[in-house]
Each structure stands twice: as structure tokens, then as C-alpha cells.
mmCIF file with all atom_site columns, C-alpha atoms in Angstrom:
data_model
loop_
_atom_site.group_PDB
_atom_site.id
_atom_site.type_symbol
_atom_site.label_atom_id
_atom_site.label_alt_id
_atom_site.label_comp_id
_atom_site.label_asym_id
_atom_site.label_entity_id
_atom_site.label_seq_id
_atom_site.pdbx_PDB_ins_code
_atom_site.Cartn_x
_atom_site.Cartn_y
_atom_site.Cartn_z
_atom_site.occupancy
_atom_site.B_iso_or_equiv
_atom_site.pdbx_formal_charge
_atom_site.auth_seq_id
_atom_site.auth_comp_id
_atom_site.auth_asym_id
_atom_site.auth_atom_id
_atom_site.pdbx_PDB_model_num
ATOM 1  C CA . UNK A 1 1  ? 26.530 -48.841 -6.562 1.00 93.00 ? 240 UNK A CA 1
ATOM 2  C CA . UNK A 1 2  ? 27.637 -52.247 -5.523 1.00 97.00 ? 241 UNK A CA 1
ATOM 3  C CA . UNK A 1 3  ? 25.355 -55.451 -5.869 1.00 97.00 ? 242 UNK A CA 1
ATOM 4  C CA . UNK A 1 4  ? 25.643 -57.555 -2.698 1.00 97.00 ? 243 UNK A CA 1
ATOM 5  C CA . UNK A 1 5  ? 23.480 -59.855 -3.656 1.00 97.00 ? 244 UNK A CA 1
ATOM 6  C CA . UNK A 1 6  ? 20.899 -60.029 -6.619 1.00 96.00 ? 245 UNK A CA 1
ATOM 7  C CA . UNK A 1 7  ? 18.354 -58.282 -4.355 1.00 97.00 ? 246 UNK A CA 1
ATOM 8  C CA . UNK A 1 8  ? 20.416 -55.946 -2.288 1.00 98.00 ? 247 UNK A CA 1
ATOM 9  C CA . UNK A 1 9  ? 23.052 -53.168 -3.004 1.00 98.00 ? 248 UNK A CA 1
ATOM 10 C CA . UNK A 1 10 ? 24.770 -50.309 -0.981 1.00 98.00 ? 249 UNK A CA 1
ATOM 11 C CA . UNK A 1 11 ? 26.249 -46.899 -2.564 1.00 98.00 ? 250 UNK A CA 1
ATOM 12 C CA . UNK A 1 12 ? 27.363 -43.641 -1.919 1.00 98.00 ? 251 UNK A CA 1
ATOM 13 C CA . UNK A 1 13 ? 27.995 -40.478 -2.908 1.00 97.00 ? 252 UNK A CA 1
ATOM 14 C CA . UNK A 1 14 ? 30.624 -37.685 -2.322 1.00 97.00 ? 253 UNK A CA 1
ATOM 15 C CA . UNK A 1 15 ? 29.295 -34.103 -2.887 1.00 96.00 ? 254 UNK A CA 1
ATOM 16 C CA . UNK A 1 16 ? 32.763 -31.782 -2.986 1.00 96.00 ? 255 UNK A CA 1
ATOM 17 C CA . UNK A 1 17 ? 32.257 -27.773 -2.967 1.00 93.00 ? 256 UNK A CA 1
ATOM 18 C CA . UNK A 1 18 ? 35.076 -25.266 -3.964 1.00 93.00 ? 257 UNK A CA 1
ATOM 19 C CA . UNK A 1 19 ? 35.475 -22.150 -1.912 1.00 91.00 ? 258 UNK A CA 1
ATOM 20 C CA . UNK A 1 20 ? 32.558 -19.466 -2.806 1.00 88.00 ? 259 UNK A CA 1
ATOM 21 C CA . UNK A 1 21 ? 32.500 -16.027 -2.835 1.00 87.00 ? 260 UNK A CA 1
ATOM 22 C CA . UNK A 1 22 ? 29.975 -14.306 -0.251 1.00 88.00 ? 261 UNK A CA 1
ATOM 23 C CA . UNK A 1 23 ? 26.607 -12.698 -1.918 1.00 86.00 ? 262 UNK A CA 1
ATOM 24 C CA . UNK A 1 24 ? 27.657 -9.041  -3.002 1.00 86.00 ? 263 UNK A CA 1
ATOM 25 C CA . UNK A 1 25 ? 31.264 -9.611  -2.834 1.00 85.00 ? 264 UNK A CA 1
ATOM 26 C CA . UNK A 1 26 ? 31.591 -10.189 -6.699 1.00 81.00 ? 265 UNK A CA 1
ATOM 27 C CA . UNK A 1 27 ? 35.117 -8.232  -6.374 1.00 85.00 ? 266 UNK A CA 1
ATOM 28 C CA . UNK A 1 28 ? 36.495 -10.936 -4.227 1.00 83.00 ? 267 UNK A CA 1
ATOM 29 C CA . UNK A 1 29 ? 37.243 -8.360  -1.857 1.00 88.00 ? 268 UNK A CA 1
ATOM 30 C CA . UNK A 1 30 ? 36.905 -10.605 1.685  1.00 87.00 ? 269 UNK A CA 1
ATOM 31 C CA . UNK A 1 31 ? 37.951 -14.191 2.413  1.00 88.00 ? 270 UNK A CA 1
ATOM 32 C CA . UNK A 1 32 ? 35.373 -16.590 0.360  1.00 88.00 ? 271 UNK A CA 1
ATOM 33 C CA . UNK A 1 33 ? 33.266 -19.075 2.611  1.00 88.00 ? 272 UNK A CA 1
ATOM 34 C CA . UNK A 1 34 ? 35.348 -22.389 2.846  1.00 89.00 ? 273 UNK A CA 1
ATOM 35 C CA . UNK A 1 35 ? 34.745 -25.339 0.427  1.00 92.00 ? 274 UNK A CA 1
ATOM 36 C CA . UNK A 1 36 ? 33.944 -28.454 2.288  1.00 94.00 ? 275 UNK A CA 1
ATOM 37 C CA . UNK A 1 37 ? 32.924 -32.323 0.839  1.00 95.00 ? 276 UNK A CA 1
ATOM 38 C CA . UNK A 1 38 ? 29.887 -34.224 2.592  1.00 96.00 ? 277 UNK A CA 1
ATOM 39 C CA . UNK A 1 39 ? 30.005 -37.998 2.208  1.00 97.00 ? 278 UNK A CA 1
ATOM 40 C CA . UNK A 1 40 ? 26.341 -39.972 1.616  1.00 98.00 ? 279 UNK A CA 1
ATOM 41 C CA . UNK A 1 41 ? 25.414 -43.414 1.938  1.00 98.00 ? 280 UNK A CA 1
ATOM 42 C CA . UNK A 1 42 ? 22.887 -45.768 0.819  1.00 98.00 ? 281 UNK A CA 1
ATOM 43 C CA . UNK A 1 43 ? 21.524 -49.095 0.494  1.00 98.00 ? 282 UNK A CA 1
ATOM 44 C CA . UNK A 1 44 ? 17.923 -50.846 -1.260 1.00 98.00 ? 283 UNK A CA 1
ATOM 45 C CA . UNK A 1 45 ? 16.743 -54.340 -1.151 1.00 98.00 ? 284 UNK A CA 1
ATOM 46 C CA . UNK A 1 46 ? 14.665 -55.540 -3.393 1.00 97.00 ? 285 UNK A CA 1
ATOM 47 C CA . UNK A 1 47 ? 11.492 -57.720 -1.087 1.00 97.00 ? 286 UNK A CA 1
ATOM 48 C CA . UNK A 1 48 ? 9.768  -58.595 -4.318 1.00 97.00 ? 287 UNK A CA 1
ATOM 49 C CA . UNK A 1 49 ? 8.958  -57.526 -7.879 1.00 95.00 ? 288 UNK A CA 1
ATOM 50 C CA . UNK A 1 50 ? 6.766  -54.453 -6.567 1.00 97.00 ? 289 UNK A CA 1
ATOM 51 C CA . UNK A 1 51 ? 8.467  -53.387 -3.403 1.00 98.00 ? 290 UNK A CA 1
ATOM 52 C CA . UNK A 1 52 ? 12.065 -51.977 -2.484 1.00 98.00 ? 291 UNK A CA 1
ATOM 53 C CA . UNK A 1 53 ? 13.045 -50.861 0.419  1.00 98.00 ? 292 UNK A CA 1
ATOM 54 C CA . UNK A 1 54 ? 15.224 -47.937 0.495  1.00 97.00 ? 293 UNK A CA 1
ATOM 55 C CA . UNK A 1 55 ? 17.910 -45.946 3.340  1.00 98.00 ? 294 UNK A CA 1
ATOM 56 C CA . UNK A 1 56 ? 19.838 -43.184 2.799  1.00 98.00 ? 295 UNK A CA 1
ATOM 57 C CA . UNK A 1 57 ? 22.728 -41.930 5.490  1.00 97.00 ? 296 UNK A CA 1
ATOM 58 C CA . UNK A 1 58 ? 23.199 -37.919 4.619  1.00 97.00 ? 297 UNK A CA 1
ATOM 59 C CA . UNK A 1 59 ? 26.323 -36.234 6.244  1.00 96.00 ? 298 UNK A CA 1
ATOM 60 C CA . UNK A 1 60 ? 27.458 -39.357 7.384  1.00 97.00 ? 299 UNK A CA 1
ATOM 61 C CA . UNK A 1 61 ? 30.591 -37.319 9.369  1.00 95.00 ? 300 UNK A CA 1
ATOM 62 C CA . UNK A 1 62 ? 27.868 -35.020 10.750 1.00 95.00 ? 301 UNK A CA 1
ATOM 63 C CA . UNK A 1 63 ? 29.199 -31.722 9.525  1.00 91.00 ? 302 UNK A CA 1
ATOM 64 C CA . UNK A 1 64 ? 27.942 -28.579 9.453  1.00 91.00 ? 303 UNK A CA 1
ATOM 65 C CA . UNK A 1 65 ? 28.990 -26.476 6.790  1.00 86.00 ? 304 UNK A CA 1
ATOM 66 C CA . UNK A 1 66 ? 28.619 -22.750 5.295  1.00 84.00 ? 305 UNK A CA 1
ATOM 67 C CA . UNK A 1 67 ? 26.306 -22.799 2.174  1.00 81.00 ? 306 UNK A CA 1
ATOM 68 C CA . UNK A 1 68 ? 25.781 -19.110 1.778  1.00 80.00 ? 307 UNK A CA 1
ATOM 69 C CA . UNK A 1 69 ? 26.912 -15.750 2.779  1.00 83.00 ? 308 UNK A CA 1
ATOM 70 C CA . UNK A 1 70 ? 26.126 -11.914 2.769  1.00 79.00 ? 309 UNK A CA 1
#
């Protein structure tokens, strides 16, 4: 995270994923499902000593990817 100010900072996060292998194919035996990396962003300000306001971006390239397969 970065501190903008005293009160306010922005962040992110990048999530990467190797290629997987698809439920019941422990032998490897067809092409895996594809790896893929999703970028997150976020930001709080702090109003006062008992409330923060917090926003979170998810996906911010709006891609869908694979997460499992049979």
C-alpha cells in the first residue's frame, strides 16, 4: 500500500495462477486449463478515528477466466 496522505492510501494486488490440470486428469493426459493473472485495486480513507471508508476494484481488466475443469 501507498500512503497518499496521512488519511488516505491506494493498493493493489496481483493474483497469478499456473496452468492446472482438469479434475480426474491426474495423468496429465489432456491440455491443462490455462494459467491467467487478475489485477485488484484498492483505496481507504480514514474520515475520523472510528470510521474508514473502503473500495475495492476486482478484475480491474475484466477477464473471465477458467477456474476449474472436469
Amino acid at each position: 500500500d501507498y500512503f497518499l496522505t496521512a488519511k488516505w492510501s491506494v493498493g493493489g494486488d496481483l493474483i497469478a495462477v499456473s496452468d492446472q490440470v482438469f479434475f480426474g486428469d491426474e495423468a496429465n493426459n489432456s491440455k491443462p486449463l490455462g494459467g491467467y493473472a487478475r489485477v485488484d485495486l484498492r483505496t481507504t480513507y480514514q474520515a475520523t478515528d472510528n470510521i474508514q471508508l473502503y473500495g475495492l476494484l476486482r478484475n480491474v481488466f475484466d477477464t473471465e477466466y477458467g477456474v476449474y475443469g472436469t
